[in-house]
Amino acid sequence: MSEKVLMKGNEALAEAALRAGCDCFFGYPITPQTEVAAYMARRMPKVGGVYLQAESEIAAINMIYGASAAGARVLTSSSSPGISLKSEGISYLAGADLPAVIINVQRGGPGLGGIQPSQADYWQATRAMGHGDFHVTVLAPSTVQEMCDLVALAFDLADRYRTQVMILADGLLGQMMEPVVLPEPAGADARADKPWALTGTGGVRPGNVANSLCLVADNLEARNVERFRRYEVIRDSEQRAETYLVDDAETVIVAFGACARVAKSAIDTLRRDGVAVGLIRPITLWPWPADAINAVLDGGVVRRMLSVEMSMGQMIDDVKLTVNGRIPVDFFGRSGGVVPTPAEVEGAVRRLVDAGDGAPAAAGVTAGVAAHNANNGKEA
Amino acid sequence: MSDIRSEIRLLLAGFGGQGILFAGKVVAYAGLIEDRELSWLPSYGPEMRGGTANCSVTLASSPIGSPLVTEPDVLVAMNRPSLEKYAPIVRPGGVIVYDSSLIDTMPVRDDVQIYDVPATGITSEQDLGGLANVLMVGKLWRETQFCAEDTLTAALEKAIPARKAHLLEPNLRALKLGKSYV
Amino acid sequence: MGRPGGLTDKPFSYCPGCTHGIVHRLVAESLDELELTGRTIGVVPVGCSVTAYEFFNCDMAQAAHGRAPAVATGIKRARPDNIVFAYQGDGDLAAIGTAETVHAAARGEQITVIFINNAIYGMTGGQMAPTSLPAQITQTSPYGRDPQVAGYPLRVVEMLSTLDGVALAQRVTVDGPRNIRAAKRAIKKAFEYQRDGVGYSIIEVVSTCPTNWGLSPAAALDWLRQNMLPYYPPGVYRDVVADGHADIAQAAAARRAELAEQATGNASAGQPARRGGGDAA
């Protein structure tokens, strides 16, 4: 095993991409992800790869389209406003079934918003990464080590399913340093065969075409149906989640990314006081880890769930869809770049537990902020 | 501060350019060398450019939740706005170390230990300009023993990149001045 | 006359009198004659030639509207030994894709751009294009393009010829056999430059759109000669090889030295630095 090194999340991710055999990086500067681009700019020329700073996020994602069509392992990275600009290109990648890995180191929005950490692009990533019928596979790291470990997985999933994989991080994970064990470089045999790639026919085969255009409705439907069959396989075999102290938990927090870390701290404190609370941490946001949540529900101990997010309440929709009315689902969140503290999450759990089962369930998506403001003596 | 070997949460703050993030890195490397759990989180964005910079560092024996230090055990303050902003959030029983060359006020807390160090003055007298940050780390170590003494030196060596090896000697001197400052 | 090997057997789907077919053929013939077809990757735009991937007998990518130069950049950077061309219309290249066009040219991407300028949006049914002429009537300039409202048309190759990354910027037309032969020579030269690593090349082809101009094919060619060619004169706007340079790097260094010299000369004469002339036009 390699030794531990101290690295920023953004840099660990970039190094992991190189070790996973990333051939080409195209990007554009934006806080708080710029270290990914800077790292690639420094390292790519040394390892014979391609680094190019595009004139815009739009150009960058289309360079990704070209390089992926040409058979390369490709990576682009941005933060929330830049991801919106990339969404057209991501839809084209989906339509042309071109593998790509896209990093979103989220910041607060909407609009130009702020630059502090956020999870408010959850809906965009899991619901509406562009126009048309498609999904992006979304991986949510929670530590610098995971920023690293999920990169190779992202490339492999992208190649295996000819799909687009987003690593949905945030400014906190991107900027923080933690000890990390870097993965061993992938061997050449890890590379997928890509007979569909544009390499030049050499005059010996018919031309390959990378294309999302399909003017005959029946044919386009057939292409979409085929793609969704692949999505079903992904849904069946690629869900990932971590559970923490859920076996006897009457209250289960659902949180991903940086929020899950905060939730764990709160849980440790609550457990010391005898509160039976646990955590489900989705690692894949799409496919949504319904199996892990159902397993906890089927245990029959859990009486309520609490979605904790750095947003006004987005993932809670998926929690509710899975819970499907079986138990109450509540929400605590901070928005705009504010990172919730363990004490705040602890307070939210205590209020729920104290209210008991007779209390009305979710008080609405603004409940988290309202509770926070009430705690601070402000008007909610 | 009940068990500093188990968990210590530090907030280092000052002006951009004072080496606040570097000071935090030295502490973080100490955690790495001792194979402890650790996190280092900088403030980032426009505030880096001439404004205030701060850095959260946690060393712990179990996995760290939020890397954002909102109730520090230790505050290292290198300018007045930082001291005024963060002194009130230091946990009772905690430690405040501040650069009295640059701060002409005293934190009003009787439930924490407060150490004033004219770090900028000492380092400029000793021809160690720009190394007040490292001196502060030395003083912090003296008062908290947040790691083993050998580890501290090794951490400083590790935090200085190979291409800046010529800066190691003055850094070590600044560290030593801090460690011996009473 | 049989189809060149660089084209598939699929019949063109373009309107009668449309010049796309001619230009497709010139591109395919050039690649065949240079024996480059087997290592060529083409990029087609959004516009009437959106399905051109069915006509070129090589590997092809279809790009989002205006993004063909970025897609071509990605392909070329990933596979520098391939020949990469982007085939774009005026709306695609000079409106929505202007940034991608200018920056691919400025970077000196080793790609070839074939730019079809017919002063109108064809596929969507005849709207005003960035190259529509003043007073030209279109569906979205029903009283004629008024520069006071809609601004002036872009002269693309003139604009790009100022950039150091451009090896060849030439405007041609395909209104008759003589000019078609000249267009072929220009397109072939552009691919030769790419093959030899000289730099970015763009060939603008002044073209017709009989359907949306509301004219017969023959009348459309007359309209092109009377209205388009005076506004968009054919010619070589930049050719670094003809200027005596091996490639864009040499040409850029020479231009820089020339400007520096002028700046020094002007400074000593107490005059502000002025742009040097001398660019071919």
Coordinates of C-alpha atoms in Angstrom, one line a residue, chain A residues 152-376:
Chain A
A152 CA -11.4 5.5 -11.5
L153 CA -14.9 4.1 -10.9
A154 CA -16.3 7.1 -12.9
F155 CA -14.1 6.4 -15.9
D156 CA -14.9 2.7 -15.8
L157 CA -18.6 3.2 -15.5
A158 CA -18.5 5.8 -18.3
D159 CA -16.7 3.4 -20.7
R160 CA -18.6 0.3 -19.7
Y161 CA -22.1 1.8 -20.2
R162 CA -21.1 4.5 -22.8
T163 CA -22.5 7.0 -20.4
Q164 CA -21.6 10.3 -18.7
V165 CA -20.5 10.2 -15.1
M166 CA -20.6 13.3 -12.9
I167 CA -18.6 13.5 -9.6
L168 CA -20.7 15.9 -7.6
A169 CA -18.4 17.4 -5.0
D170 CA -18.6 20.8 -3.3
G171 CA -16.2 23.6 -2.4
L172 CA -15.5 22.2 1.0
L173 CA -14.3 18.8 -0.3
G174 CA -12.4 20.5 -3.2
Q175 CA -10.5 22.9 -1.0
M176 CA -9.8 20.8 2.1
M177 CA -6.7 18.7 2.7
E178 CA -6.8 15.3 4.2
P179 CA -4.4 12.3 4.2
V180 CA -5.0 10.3 1.2
V181 CA -3.6 7.1 -0.3
L182 CA -3.4 7.5 -4.0
P183 CA -4.5 4.6 -6.2
E184 CA -2.1 2.6 -8.2
P185 CA -2.0 3.6 -11.9
A186 CA -4.4 1.7 -14.0
G187 CA -2.8 -0.8 -16.4
A188 CA -3.2 -0.6 -20.1
D189 CA -5.5 -3.6 -19.9
A190 CA -8.0 -1.6 -18.0
R191 CA -8.8 0.4 -21.1
A192 CA -12.1 -0.4 -22.8
D193 CA -12.1 -1.4 -26.5
K194 CA -13.9 1.3 -28.5
P195 CA -14.6 0.0 -31.9
W196 CA -17.1 2.9 -32.4
A197 CA -14.4 5.5 -32.0
L198 CA -13.5 8.0 -34.7
T199 CA -10.0 7.0 -35.6
G200 CA -10.0 7.2 -39.4
T201 CA -11.4 4.3 -41.5
G202 CA -7.9 3.5 -42.8
G203 CA -9.9 2.6 -45.9
V204 CA -10.7 -0.8 -44.4
R205 CA -14.0 -0.2 -42.6
P206 CA -17.2 1.9 -43.1
G207 CA -17.1 5.3 -41.5
N208 CA -18.0 5.6 -37.8
V209 CA -20.3 8.4 -36.8
A210 CA -20.7 10.2 -33.5
N211 CA -24.1 11.6 -33.6
S212 CA -27.1 12.6 -31.6
L213 CA -29.3 13.5 -34.5
C214 CA -32.1 11.1 -35.4
L215 CA -34.9 12.7 -37.4
V216 CA -37.3 9.7 -37.5
A217 CA -39.3 9.6 -34.3
D218 CA -39.6 5.8 -34.2
N219 CA -35.8 5.4 -34.5
L220 CA -35.1 8.0 -31.9
E221 CA -37.5 6.3 -29.6
A222 CA -35.7 3.0 -30.2
R223 CA -32.3 4.6 -29.4
N224 CA -33.7 6.1 -26.2
V225 CA -35.3 2.7 -25.2
E226 CA -31.9 1.0 -25.7
R227 CA -30.2 3.7 -23.6
F228 CA -32.7 3.3 -20.8
R229 CA -32.1 -0.5 -20.8
R230 CA -28.5 0.3 -20.0
Y231 CA -29.8 2.7 -17.3
E232 CA -31.7 -0.2 -15.9
V233 CA -28.6 -2.3 -15.6
I234 CA -26.9 0.6 -13.9
R235 CA -29.8 1.0 -11.5
D236 CA -29.7 -2.7 -10.7
S237 CA -26.0 -3.1 -10.3
E238 CA -24.3 0.2 -9.5
Q239 CA -26.2 1.6 -6.5
R240 CA -23.8 2.5 -3.7
A241 CA -24.5 3.8 -0.2
E242 CA -22.8 3.7 3.2
T243 CA -24.8 3.1 6.3
Y244 CA -23.7 4.1 9.8
L245 CA -25.3 2.9 13.0
V246 CA -28.7 2.2 11.4
D247 CA -29.5 -1.2 12.9
D248 CA -31.2 0.1 16.0
A249 CA -31.8 3.7 14.8
E250 CA -35.3 5.1 15.3
T251 CA -34.2 8.3 13.5
V252 CA -32.1 7.9 10.3
I253 CA -30.4 10.9 8.7
V254 CA -30.0 10.8 4.9
A255 CA -27.1 12.9 3.8
F256 CA -24.4 12.9 1.1
G257 CA -21.0 14.5 0.6
A258 CA -19.8 17.1 3.1
C259 CA -23.2 17.0 4.8
A260 CA -22.8 13.3 5.7
R261 CA -19.5 14.2 7.6
V262 CA -21.3 16.8 9.6
A263 CA -24.2 14.4 10.2
K264 CA -21.8 11.7 11.5
S265 CA -20.3 14.1 14.1
A266 CA -23.9 15.0 15.2
I267 CA -24.7 11.3 15.4
D268 CA -21.7 10.5 17.6
T269 CA -22.7 13.2 20.0
L270 CA -26.4 12.1 20.1
R271 CA -25.4 8.4 20.6
R272 CA -23.4 9.4 23.6
D273 CA -26.7 10.8 25.0
G274 CA -28.5 7.6 24.1
V275 CA -30.4 8.9 21.1
A276 CA -30.9 6.0 18.6
V277 CA -29.8 7.8 15.4
G278 CA -28.0 6.6 12.3
L279 CA -27.0 7.6 8.8
I280 CA -27.6 6.5 5.2
R281 CA -25.1 8.2 3.0
P282 CA -25.9 7.8 -0.7
I283 CA -22.6 7.5 -2.7
T284 CA -24.5 7.2 -6.0
L285 CA -27.1 9.9 -6.3
W286 CA -28.2 8.5 -9.6
P287 CA -28.8 5.6 -9.5
W288 CA -30.5 6.5 -6.3
P289 CA -29.7 3.9 -3.6
A290 CA -33.3 2.9 -3.0
D291 CA -32.2 -0.6 -2.0
A292 CA -30.2 0.7 1.0
I293 CA -33.1 2.9 2.1
N294 CA -35.6 0.1 1.7
A295 CA -33.3 -2.3 3.6
V296 CA -33.4 0.1 6.6
L297 CA -37.1 0.6 6.3
D298 CA -37.6 -3.1 6.2
G299 CA -35.7 -3.5 9.4
G300 CA -38.8 -2.0 11.1
V301 CA -37.0 0.0 13.7
V302 CA -36.8 3.4 12.0
R303 CA -39.6 5.8 12.8
R304 CA -38.5 8.9 10.9
M305 CA -36.0 10.1 8.4
L306 CA -34.3 13.4 8.2
S307 CA -32.7 14.7 5.0
V308 CA -29.8 16.9 5.7
E309 CA -28.5 19.0 2.8
M310 CA -26.7 22.1 1.8
S311 CA -29.7 23.4 -0.2
M312 CA -33.3 24.4 0.4
G313 CA -34.2 20.7 0.1
Q314 CA -33.7 18.7 -3.1
M315 CA -32.6 15.2 -2.2
I316 CA -35.5 15.0 0.2
D317 CA -37.7 14.4 -2.9
D318 CA -35.9 11.1 -3.6
V319 CA -36.0 10.1 0.1
K320 CA -39.8 10.7 0.1
L321 CA -40.3 8.8 -3.2
T322 CA -38.5 5.8 -1.7
V323 CA -40.2 6.0 1.7
N324 CA -43.5 6.4 -0.1
G325 CA -45.4 7.6 3.0
R326 CA -44.4 4.7 5.2
I327 CA -42.8 7.0 7.8
P328 CA -42.4 10.8 8.1
V329 CA -39.5 12.5 6.3
D330 CA -38.2 15.8 7.5
F331 CA -35.6 18.2 6.4
F332 CA -32.8 20.3 7.7
G333 CA -30.7 22.3 5.4
R334 CA -28.6 25.4 5.0
S335 CA -28.4 27.2 1.7
G336 CA -26.3 29.7 -0.2
G337 CA -22.9 28.4 0.8
V338 CA -23.5 28.0 4.5
V339 CA -22.2 24.7 5.9
P340 CA -24.4 23.3 8.7
T341 CA -22.6 22.7 12.0
P342 CA -22.9 19.4 13.8
A343 CA -24.7 21.2 16.6
E344 CA -27.4 22.4 14.2
V345 CA -28.0 18.9 12.9
E346 CA -28.0 17.6 16.5
G347 CA -30.6 20.2 17.3
A348 CA -32.7 19.2 14.3
V349 CA -32.7 15.6 15.4
R350 CA -33.5 16.4 19.0
R351 CA -36.5 18.5 18.0
L352 CA -37.8 15.6 15.9
V353 CA -37.3 13.1 18.6
D354 CA -38.8 15.3 21.3
A355 CA -41.9 16.0 19.1
G356 CA -42.5 12.2 18.9
D357 CA -44.6 10.3 16.4
G358 CA -47.7 12.3 16.9
A359 CA -46.1 15.5 15.5
P360 CA -46.8 16.6 12.0
A361 CA -44.2 15.4 9.6
A362 CA -42.2 17.5 7.2
A363 CA -42.8 21.2 7.9
G364 CA -41.7 22.2 4.4
V365 CA -38.4 22.6 2.7
T366 CA -37.7 25.9 4.6
A367 CA -37.9 24.1 7.9
G368 CA -34.2 23.8 8.3
V369 CA -33.4 27.4 7.8
A370 CA -36.5 28.5 9.8
A371 CA -35.3 26.4 12.7
H372 CA -31.9 27.8 12.4
N373 CA -33.2 31.3 12.4
A374 CA -35.5 30.6 15.3
N375 CA -32.5 29.3 17.3
N376 CA -30.7 32.5 16.6

